[in-house]
GROMACS .gro file of N, CA and C in nm:
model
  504
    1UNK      N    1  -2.034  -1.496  -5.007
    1UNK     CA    2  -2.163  -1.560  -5.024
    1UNK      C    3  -2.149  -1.710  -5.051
    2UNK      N    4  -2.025  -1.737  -5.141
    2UNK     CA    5  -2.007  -1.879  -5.177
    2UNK      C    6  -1.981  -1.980  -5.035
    3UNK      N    7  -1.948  -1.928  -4.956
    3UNK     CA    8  -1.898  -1.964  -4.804
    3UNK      C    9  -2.013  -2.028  -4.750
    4UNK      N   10  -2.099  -1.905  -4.698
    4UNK     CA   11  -2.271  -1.918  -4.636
    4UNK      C   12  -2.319  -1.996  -4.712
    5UNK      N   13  -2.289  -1.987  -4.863
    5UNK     CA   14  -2.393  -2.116  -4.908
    5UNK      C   15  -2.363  -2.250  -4.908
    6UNK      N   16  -2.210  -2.248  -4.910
    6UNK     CA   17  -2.196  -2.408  -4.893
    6UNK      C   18  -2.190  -2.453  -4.747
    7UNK      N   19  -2.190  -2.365  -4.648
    7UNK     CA   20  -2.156  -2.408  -4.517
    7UNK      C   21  -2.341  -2.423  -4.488
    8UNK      N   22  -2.443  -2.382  -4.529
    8UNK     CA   23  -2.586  -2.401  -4.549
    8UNK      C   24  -2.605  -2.519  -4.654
    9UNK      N   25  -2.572  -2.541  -4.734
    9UNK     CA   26  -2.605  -2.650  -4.796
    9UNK      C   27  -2.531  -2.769  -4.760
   10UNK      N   28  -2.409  -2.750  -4.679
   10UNK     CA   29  -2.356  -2.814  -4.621
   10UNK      C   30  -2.422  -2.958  -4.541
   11UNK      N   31  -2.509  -2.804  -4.426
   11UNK     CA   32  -2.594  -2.903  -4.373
   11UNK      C   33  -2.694  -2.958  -4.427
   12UNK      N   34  -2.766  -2.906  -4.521
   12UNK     CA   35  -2.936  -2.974  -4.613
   12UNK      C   36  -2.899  -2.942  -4.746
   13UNK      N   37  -2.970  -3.018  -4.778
   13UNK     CA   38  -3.000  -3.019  -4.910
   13UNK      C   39  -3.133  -3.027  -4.926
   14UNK      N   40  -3.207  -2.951  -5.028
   14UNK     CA   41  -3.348  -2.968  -4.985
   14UNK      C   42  -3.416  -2.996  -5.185
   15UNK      N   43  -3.515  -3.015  -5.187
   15UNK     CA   44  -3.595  -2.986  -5.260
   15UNK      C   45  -3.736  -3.122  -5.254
   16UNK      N   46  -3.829  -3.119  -5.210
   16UNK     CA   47  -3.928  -3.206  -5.162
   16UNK      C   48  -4.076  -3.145  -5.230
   17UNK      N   49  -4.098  -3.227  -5.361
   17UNK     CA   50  -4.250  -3.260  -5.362
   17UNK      C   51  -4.340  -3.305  -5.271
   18UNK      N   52  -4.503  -3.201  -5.259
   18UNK     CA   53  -4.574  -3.241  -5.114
   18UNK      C   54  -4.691  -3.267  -5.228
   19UNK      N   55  -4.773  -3.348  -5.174
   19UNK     CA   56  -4.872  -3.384  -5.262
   19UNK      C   57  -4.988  -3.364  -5.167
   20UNK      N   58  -5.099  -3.349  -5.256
   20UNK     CA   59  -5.207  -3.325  -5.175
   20UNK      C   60  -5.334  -3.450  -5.178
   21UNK      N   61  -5.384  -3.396  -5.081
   21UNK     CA   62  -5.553  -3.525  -5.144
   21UNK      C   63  -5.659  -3.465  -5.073
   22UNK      N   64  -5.744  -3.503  -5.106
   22UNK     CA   65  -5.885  -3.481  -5.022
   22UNK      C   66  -6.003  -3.458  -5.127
   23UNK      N   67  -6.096  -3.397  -5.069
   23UNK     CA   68  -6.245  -3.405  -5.187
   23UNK      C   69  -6.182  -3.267  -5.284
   24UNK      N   70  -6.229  -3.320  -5.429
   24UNK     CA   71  -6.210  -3.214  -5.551
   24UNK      C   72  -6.329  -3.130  -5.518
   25UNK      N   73  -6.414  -3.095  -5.406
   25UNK     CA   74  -6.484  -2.978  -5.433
   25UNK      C   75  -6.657  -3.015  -5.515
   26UNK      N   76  -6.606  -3.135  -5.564
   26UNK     CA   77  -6.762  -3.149  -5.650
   26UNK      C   78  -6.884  -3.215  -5.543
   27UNK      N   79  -6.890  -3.195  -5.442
   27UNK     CA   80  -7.036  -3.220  -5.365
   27UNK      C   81  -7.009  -3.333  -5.306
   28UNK      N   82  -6.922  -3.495  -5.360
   28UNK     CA   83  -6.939  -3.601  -5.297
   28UNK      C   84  -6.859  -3.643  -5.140
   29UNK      N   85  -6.900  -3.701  -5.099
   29UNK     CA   86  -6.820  -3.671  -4.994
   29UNK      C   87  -6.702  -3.824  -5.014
   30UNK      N   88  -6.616  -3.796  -4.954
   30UNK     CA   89  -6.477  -3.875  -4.934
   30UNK      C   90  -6.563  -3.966  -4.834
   31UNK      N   91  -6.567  -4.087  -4.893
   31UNK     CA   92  -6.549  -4.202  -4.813
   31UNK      C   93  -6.412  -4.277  -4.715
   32UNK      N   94  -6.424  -4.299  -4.619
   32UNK     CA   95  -6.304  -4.363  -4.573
   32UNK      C   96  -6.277  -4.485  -4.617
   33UNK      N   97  -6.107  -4.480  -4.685
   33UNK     CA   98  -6.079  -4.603  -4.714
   33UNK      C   99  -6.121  -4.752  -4.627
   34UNK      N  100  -6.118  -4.832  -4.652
   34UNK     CA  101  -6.131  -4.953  -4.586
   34UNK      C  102  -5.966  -4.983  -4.500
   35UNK      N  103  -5.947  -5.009  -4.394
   35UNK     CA  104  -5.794  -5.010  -4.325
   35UNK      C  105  -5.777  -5.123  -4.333
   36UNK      N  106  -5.633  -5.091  -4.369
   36UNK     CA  107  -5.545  -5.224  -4.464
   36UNK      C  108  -5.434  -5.215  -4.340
   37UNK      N  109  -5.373  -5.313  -4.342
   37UNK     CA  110  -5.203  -5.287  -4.216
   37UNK      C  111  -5.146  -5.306  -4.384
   38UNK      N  112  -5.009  -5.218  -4.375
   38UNK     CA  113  -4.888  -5.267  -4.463
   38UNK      C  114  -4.785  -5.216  -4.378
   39UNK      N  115  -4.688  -5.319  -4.398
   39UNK     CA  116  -4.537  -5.331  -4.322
   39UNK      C  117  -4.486  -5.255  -4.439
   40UNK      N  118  -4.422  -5.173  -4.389
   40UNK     CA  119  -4.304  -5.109  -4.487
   40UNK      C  120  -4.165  -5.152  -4.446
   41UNK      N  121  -4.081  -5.135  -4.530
   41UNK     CA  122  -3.968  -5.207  -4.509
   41UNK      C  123  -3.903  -5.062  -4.444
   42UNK      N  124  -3.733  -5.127  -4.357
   42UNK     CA  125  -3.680  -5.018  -4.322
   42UNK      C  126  -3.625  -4.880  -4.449
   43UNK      N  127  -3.602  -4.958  -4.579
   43UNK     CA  128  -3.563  -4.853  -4.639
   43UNK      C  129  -3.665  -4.798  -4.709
   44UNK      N  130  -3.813  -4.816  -4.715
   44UNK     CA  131  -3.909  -4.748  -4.737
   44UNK      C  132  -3.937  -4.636  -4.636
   45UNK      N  133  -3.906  -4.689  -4.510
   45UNK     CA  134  -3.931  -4.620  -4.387
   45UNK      C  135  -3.848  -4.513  -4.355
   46UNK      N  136  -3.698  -4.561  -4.431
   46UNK     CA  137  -3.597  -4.420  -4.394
   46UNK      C  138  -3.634  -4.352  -4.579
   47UNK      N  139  -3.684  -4.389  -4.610
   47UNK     CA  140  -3.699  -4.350  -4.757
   47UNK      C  141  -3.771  -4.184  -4.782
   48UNK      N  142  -3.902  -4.266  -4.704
   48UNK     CA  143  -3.989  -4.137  -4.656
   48UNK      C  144  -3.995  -4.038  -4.559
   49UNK      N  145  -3.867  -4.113  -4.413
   49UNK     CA  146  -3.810  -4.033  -4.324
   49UNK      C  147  -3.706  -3.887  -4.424
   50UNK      N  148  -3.681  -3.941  -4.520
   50UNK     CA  149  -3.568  -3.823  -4.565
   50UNK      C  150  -3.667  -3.743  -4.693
   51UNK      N  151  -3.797  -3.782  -4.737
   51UNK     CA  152  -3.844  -3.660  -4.794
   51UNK      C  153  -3.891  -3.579  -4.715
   52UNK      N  154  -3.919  -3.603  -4.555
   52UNK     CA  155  -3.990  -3.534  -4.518
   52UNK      C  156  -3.898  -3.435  -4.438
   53UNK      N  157  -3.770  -3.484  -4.425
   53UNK     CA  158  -3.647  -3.404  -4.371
   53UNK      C  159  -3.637  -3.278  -4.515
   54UNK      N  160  -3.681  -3.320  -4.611
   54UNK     CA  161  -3.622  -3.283  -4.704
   54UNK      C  162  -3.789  -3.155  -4.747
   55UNK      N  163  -3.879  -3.198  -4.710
   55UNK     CA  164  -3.960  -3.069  -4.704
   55UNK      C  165  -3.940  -2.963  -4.517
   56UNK      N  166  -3.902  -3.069  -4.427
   56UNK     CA  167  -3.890  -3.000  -4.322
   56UNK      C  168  -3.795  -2.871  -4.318
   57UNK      N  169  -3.674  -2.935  -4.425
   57UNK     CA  170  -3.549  -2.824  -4.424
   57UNK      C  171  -3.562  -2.733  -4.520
   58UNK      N  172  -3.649  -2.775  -4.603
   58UNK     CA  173  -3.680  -2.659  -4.736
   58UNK      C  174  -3.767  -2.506  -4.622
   59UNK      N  175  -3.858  -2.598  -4.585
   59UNK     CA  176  -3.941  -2.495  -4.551
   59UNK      C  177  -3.847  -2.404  -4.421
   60UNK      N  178  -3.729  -2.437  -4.369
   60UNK     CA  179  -3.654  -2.370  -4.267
   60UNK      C  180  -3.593  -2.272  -4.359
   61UNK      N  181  -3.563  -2.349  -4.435
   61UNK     CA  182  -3.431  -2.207  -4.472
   61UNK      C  183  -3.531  -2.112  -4.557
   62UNK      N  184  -3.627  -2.144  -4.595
   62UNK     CA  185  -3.682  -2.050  -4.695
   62UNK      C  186  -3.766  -1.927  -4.538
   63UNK      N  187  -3.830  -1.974  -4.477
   63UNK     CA  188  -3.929  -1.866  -4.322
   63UNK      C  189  -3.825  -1.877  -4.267
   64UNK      N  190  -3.645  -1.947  -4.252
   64UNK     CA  191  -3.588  -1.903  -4.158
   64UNK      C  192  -3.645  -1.902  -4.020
   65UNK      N  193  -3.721  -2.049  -3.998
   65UNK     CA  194  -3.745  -2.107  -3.862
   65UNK      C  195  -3.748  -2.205  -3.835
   66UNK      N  196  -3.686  -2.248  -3.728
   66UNK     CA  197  -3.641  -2.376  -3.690
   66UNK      C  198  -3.688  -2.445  -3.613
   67UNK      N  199  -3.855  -2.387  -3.605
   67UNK     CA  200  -3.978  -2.473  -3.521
   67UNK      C  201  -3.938  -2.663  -3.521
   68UNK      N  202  -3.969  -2.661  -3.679
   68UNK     CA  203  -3.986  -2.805  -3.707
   68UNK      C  204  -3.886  -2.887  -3.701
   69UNK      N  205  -3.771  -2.862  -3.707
   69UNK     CA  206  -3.651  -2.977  -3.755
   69UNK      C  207  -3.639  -3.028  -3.670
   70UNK      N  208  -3.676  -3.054  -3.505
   70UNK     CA  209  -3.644  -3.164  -3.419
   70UNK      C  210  -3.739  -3.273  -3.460
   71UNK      N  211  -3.830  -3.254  -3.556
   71UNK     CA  212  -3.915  -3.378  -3.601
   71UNK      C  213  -3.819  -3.447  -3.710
   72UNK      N  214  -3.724  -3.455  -3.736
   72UNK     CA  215  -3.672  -3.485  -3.856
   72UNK      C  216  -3.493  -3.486  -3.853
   73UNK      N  217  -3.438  -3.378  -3.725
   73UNK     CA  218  -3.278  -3.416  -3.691
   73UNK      C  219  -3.295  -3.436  -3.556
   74UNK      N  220  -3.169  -3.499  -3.509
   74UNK     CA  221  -3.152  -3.499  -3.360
   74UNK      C  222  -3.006  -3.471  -3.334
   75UNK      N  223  -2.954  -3.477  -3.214
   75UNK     CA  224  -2.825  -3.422  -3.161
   75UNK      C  225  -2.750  -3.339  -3.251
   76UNK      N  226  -2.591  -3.332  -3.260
   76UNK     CA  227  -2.532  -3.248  -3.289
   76UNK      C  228  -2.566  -3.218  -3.477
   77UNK      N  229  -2.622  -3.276  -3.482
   77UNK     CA  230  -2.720  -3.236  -3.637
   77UNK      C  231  -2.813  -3.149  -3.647
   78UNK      N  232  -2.860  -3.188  -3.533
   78UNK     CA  233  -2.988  -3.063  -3.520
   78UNK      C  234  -2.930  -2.893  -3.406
   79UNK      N  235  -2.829  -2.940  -3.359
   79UNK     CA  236  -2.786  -2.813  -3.276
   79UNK      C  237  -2.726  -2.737  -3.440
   80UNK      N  238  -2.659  -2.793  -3.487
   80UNK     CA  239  -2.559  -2.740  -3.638
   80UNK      C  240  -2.681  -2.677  -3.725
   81UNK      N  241  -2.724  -2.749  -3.767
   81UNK     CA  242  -2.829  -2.733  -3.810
   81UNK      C  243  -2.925  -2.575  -3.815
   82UNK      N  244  -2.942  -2.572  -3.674
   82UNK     CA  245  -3.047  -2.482  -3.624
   82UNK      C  246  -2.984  -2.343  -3.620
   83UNK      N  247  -2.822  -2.383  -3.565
   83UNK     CA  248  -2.729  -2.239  -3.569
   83UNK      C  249  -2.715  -2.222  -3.707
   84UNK      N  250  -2.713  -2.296  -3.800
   84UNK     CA  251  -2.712  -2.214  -3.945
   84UNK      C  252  -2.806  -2.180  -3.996
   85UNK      N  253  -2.942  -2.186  -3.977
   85UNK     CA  254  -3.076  -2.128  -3.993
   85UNK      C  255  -3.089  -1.982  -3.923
   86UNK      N  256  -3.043  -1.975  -3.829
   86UNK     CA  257  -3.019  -1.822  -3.728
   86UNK      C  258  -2.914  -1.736  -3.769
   87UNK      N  259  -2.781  -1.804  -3.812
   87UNK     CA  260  -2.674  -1.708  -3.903
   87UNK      C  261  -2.759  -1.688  -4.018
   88UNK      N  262  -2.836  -1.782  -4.068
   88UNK     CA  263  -2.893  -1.700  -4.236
   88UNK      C  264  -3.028  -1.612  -4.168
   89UNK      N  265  -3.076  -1.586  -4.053
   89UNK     CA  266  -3.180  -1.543  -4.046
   89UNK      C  267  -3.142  -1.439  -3.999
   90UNK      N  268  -2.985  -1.387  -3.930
   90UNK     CA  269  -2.916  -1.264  -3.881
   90UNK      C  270  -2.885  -1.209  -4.010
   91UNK      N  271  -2.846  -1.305  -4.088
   91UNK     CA  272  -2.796  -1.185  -4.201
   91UNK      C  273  -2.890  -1.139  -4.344
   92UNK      N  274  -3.033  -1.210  -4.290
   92UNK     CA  275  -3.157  -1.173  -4.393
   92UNK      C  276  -3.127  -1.246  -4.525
   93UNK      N  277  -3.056  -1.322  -4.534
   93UNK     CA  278  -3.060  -1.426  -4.621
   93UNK      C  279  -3.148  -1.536  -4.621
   94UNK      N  280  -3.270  -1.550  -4.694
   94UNK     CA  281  -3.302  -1.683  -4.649
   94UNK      C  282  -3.254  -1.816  -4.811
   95UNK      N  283  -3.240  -1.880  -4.789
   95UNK     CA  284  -3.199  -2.003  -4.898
   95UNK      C  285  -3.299  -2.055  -4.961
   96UNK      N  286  -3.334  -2.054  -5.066
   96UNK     CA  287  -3.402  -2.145  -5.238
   96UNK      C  288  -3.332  -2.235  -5.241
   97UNK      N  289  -3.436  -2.355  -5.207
   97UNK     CA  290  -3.361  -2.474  -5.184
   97UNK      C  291  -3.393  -2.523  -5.314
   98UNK      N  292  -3.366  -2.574  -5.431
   98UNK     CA  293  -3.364  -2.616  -5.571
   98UNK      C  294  -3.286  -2.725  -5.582
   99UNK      N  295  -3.326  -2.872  -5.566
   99UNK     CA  296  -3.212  -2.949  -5.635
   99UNK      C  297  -3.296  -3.112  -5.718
  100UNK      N  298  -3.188  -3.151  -5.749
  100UNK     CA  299  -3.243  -3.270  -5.842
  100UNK      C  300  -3.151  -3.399  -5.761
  101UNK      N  301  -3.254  -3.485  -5.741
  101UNK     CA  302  -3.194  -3.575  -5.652
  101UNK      C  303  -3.180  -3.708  -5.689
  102UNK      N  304  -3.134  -3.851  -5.634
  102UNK     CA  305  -3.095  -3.949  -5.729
  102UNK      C  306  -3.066  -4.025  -5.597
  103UNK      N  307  -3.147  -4.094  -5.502
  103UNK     CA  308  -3.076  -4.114  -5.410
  103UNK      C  309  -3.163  -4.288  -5.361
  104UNK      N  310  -3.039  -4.311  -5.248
  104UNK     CA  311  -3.098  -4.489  -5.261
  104UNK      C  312  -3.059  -4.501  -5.085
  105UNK      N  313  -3.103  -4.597  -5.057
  105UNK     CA  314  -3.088  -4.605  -4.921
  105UNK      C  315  -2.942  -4.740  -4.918
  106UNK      N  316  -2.865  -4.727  -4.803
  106UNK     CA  317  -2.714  -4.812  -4.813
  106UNK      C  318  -2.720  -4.858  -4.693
  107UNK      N  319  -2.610  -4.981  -4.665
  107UNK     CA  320  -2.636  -5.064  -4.524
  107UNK      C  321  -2.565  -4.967  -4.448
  108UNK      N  322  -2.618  -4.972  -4.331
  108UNK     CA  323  -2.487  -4.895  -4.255
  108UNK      C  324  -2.375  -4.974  -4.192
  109UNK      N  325  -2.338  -4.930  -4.124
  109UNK     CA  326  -2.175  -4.912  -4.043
  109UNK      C  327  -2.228  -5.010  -3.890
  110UNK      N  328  -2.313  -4.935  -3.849
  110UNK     CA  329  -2.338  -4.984  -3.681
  110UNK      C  330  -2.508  -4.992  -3.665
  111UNK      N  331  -2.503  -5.126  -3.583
  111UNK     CA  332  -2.632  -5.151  -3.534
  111UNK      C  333  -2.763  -5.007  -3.492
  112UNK      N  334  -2.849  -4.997  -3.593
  112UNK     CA  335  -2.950  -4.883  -3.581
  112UNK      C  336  -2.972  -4.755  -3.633
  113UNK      N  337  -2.839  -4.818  -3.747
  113UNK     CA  338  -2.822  -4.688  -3.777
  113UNK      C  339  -2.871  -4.714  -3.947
  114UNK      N  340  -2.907  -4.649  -4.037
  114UNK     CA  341  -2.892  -4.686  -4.200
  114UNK      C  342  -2.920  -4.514  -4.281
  115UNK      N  343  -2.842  -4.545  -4.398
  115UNK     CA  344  -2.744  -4.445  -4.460
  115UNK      C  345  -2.821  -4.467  -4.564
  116UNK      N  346  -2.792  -4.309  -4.643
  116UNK     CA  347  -2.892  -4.276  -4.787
  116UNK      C  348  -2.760  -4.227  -4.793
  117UNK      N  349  -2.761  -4.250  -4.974
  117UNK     CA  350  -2.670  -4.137  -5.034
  117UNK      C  351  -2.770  -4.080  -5.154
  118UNK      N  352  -2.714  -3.937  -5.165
  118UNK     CA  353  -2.800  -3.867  -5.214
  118UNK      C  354  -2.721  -3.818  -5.393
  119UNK      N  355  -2.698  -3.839  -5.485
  119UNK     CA  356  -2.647  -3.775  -5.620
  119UNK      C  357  -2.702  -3.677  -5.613
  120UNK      N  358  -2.656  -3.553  -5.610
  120UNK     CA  359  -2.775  -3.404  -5.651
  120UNK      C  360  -2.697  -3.322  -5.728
  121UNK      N  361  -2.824  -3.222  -5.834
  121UNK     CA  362  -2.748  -3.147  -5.876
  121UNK      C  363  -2.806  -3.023  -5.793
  122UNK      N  364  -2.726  -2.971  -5.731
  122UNK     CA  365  -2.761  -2.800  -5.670
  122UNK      C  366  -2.801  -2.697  -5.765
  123UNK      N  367  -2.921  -2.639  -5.719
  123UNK     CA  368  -2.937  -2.515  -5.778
  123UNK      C  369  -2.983  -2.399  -5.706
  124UNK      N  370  -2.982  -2.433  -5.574
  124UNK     CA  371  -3.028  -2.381  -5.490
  124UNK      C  372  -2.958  -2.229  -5.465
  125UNK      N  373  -2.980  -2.088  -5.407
  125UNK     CA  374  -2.961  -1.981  -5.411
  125UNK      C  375  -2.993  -1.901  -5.287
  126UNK      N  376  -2.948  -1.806  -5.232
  126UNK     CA  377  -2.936  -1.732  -5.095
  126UNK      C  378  -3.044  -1.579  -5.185
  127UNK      N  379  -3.122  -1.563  -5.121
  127UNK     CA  380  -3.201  -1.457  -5.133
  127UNK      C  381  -3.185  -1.332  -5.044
  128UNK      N  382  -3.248  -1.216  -5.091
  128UNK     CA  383  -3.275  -1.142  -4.969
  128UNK      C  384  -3.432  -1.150  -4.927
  129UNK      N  385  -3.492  -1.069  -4.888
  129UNK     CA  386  -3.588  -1.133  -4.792
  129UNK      C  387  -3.711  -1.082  -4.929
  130UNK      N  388  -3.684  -1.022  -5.031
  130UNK     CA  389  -3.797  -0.989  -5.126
  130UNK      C  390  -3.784  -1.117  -5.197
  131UNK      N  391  -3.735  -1.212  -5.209
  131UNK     CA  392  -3.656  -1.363  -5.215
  131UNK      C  393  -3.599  -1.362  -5.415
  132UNK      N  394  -3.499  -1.230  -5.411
  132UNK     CA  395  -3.437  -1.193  -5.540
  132UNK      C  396  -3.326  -1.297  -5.474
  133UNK      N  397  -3.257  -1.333  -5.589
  133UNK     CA  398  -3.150  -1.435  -5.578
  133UNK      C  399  -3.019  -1.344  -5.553
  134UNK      N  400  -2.928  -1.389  -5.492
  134UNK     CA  401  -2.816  -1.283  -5.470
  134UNK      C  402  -2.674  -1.311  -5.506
  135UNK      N  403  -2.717  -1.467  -5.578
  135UNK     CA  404  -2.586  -1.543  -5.625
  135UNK      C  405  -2.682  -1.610  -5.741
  136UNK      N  406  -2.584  -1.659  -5.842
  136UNK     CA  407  -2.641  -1.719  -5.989
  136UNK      C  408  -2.677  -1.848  -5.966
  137UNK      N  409  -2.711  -1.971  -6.036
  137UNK     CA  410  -2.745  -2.089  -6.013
  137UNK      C  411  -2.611  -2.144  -5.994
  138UNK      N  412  -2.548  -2.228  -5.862
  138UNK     CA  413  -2.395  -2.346  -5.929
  138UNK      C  414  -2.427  -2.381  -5.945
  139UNK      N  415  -2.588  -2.462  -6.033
  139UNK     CA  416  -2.558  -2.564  -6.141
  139UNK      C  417  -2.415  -2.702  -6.080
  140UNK      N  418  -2.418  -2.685  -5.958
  140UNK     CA  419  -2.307  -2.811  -5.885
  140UNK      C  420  -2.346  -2.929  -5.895
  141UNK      N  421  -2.291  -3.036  -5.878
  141UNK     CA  422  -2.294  -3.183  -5.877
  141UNK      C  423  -2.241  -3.196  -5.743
  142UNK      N  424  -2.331  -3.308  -5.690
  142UNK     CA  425  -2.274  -3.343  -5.475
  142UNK      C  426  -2.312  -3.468  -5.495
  143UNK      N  427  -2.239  -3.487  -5.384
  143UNK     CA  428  -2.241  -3.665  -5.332
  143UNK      C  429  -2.309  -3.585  -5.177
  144UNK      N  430  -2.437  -3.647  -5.157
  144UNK     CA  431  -2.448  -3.624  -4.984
  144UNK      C  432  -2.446  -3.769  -4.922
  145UNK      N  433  -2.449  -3.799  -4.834
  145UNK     CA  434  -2.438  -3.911  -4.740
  145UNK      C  435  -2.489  -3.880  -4.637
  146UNK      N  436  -2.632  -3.954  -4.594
  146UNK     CA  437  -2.669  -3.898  -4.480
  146UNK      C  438  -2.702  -4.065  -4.352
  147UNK      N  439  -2.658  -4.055  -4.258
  147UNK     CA  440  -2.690  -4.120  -4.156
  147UNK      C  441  -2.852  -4.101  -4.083
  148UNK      N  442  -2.905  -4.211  -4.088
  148UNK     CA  443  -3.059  -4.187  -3.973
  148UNK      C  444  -3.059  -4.308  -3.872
  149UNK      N  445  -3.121  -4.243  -3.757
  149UNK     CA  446  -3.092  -4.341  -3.622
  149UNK      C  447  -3.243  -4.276  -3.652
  150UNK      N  448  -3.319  -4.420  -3.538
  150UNK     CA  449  -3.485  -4.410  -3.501
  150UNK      C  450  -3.468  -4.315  -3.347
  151UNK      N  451  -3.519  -4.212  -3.349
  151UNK     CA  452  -3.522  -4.160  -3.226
  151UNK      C  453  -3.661  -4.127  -3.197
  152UNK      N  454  -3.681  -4.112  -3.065
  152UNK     CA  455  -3.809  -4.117  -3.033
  152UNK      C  456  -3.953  -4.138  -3.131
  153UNK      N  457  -3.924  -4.289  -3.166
  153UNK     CA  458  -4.015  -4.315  -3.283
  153UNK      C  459  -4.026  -4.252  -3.429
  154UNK      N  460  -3.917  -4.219  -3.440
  154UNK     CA  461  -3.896  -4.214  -3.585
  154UNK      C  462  -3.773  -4.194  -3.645
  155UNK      N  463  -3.736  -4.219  -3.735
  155UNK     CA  464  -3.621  -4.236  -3.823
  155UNK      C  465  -3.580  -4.073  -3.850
  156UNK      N  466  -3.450  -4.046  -3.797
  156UNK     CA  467  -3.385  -3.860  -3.786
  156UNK      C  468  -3.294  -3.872  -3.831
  157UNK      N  469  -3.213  -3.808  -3.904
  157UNK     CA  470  -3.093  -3.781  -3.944
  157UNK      C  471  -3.025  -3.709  -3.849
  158UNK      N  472  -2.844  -3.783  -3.794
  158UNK     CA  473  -2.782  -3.757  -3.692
  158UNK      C  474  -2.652  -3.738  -3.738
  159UNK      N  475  -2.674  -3.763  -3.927
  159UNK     CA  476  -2.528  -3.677  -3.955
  159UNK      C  477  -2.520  -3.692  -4.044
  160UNK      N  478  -2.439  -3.558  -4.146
  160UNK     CA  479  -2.499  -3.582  -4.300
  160UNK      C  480  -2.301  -3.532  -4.351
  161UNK      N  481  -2.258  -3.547  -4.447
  161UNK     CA  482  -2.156  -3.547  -4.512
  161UNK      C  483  -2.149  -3.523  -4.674
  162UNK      N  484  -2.135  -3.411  -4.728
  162UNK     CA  485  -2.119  -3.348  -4.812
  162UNK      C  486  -2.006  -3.378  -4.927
  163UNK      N  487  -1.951  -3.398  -4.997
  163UNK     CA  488  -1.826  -3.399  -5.113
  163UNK      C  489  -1.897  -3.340  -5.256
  164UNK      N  490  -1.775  -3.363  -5.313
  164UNK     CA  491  -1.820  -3.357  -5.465
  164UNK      C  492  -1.727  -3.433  -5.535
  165UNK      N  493  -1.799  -3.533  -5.619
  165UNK     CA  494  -1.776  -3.619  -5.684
  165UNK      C  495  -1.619  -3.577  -5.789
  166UNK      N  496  -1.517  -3.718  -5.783
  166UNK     CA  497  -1.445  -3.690  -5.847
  166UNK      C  498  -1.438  -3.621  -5.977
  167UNK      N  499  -1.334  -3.529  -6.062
  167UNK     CA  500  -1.394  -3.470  -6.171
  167UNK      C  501  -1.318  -3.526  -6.305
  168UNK      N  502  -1.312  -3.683  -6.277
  168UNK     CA  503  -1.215  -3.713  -6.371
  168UNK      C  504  -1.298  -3.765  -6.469
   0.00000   0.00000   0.00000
């Protein structure tokens, strides 16, 4: 089990607050804001590109479907990706994605490309499909590192890299 889960968390790491808005129900109606332009910067832009990777992948491993993630990975990220959503969905495991995150956006390496690193603590867990946990919390500490290129208009993650922090 320790295998499947790190070779699954391998690829994501998940845990993403979704917030809501709209009318509270009391009779008035929602006016439309007045439209403002704001420039966001690129690391605002990959900022919010990776929560939404980060609710896209929660919600995969938990329904074990891989409708959505081409909005959010591309190439051999998203082929990897998608085959480990189908091994956990052959073996009725789906993944509780649980983690605590700490993360900043970094320059990258090559033209188009820019890098988040992620501090997390894992708590995440492999279920069976009544979604009982089937392994205890690791309570782990990770270093993720993730790469995003803009592909077809938007900022995707095209490759992500896993460790764990020295233990000295």
């Amino acid at each position: 089990m320790k295998l499947i889960r790190w070779i699954a968390l391998s690829l994501f790491v998940a845990l993403a607050a979704a917030g809501c808005s709209g009318s509270d129900g009391g009779g008035e109606v929602d006016r439309p804001a007045k439209a403002t332009t704001t420039t966001l910067t690129i690391e605002q832009e990959v900022e919010a590109a990776f929560r939404k990777y980060l609710e896209v992948g929660e919600d995969a491993y938990l329904r074990l479907d891989t409708a959505r993630l081409g909005e959010v990975l591309a190439g051999a990220r998203l082929v990897a990706f998608s085959r480990d959503i189908e091994k956990l969905k052959a073996d009725g495991t789906p993944l509780v994605t649980r983690m605590e995150h700490n993360y900043k956006v970094i320059a990258g390496d090559l033209p188009g490309q820019v890098m988040l690193r992620d501090d997390v603590v894992n708590h995440s867990v492999l279920t069976d499909s009544s979604g009982k946990a089937l392994e205890p919390d690791p309570n782990e500490r990770l270093i993720e590192i993730y790469t995003f290129e803009r592909k077809d208009g938007a900022w995707k993650v095209v490759f992500a890299q896993r460790s764990r922090p020295d233990s000295q």
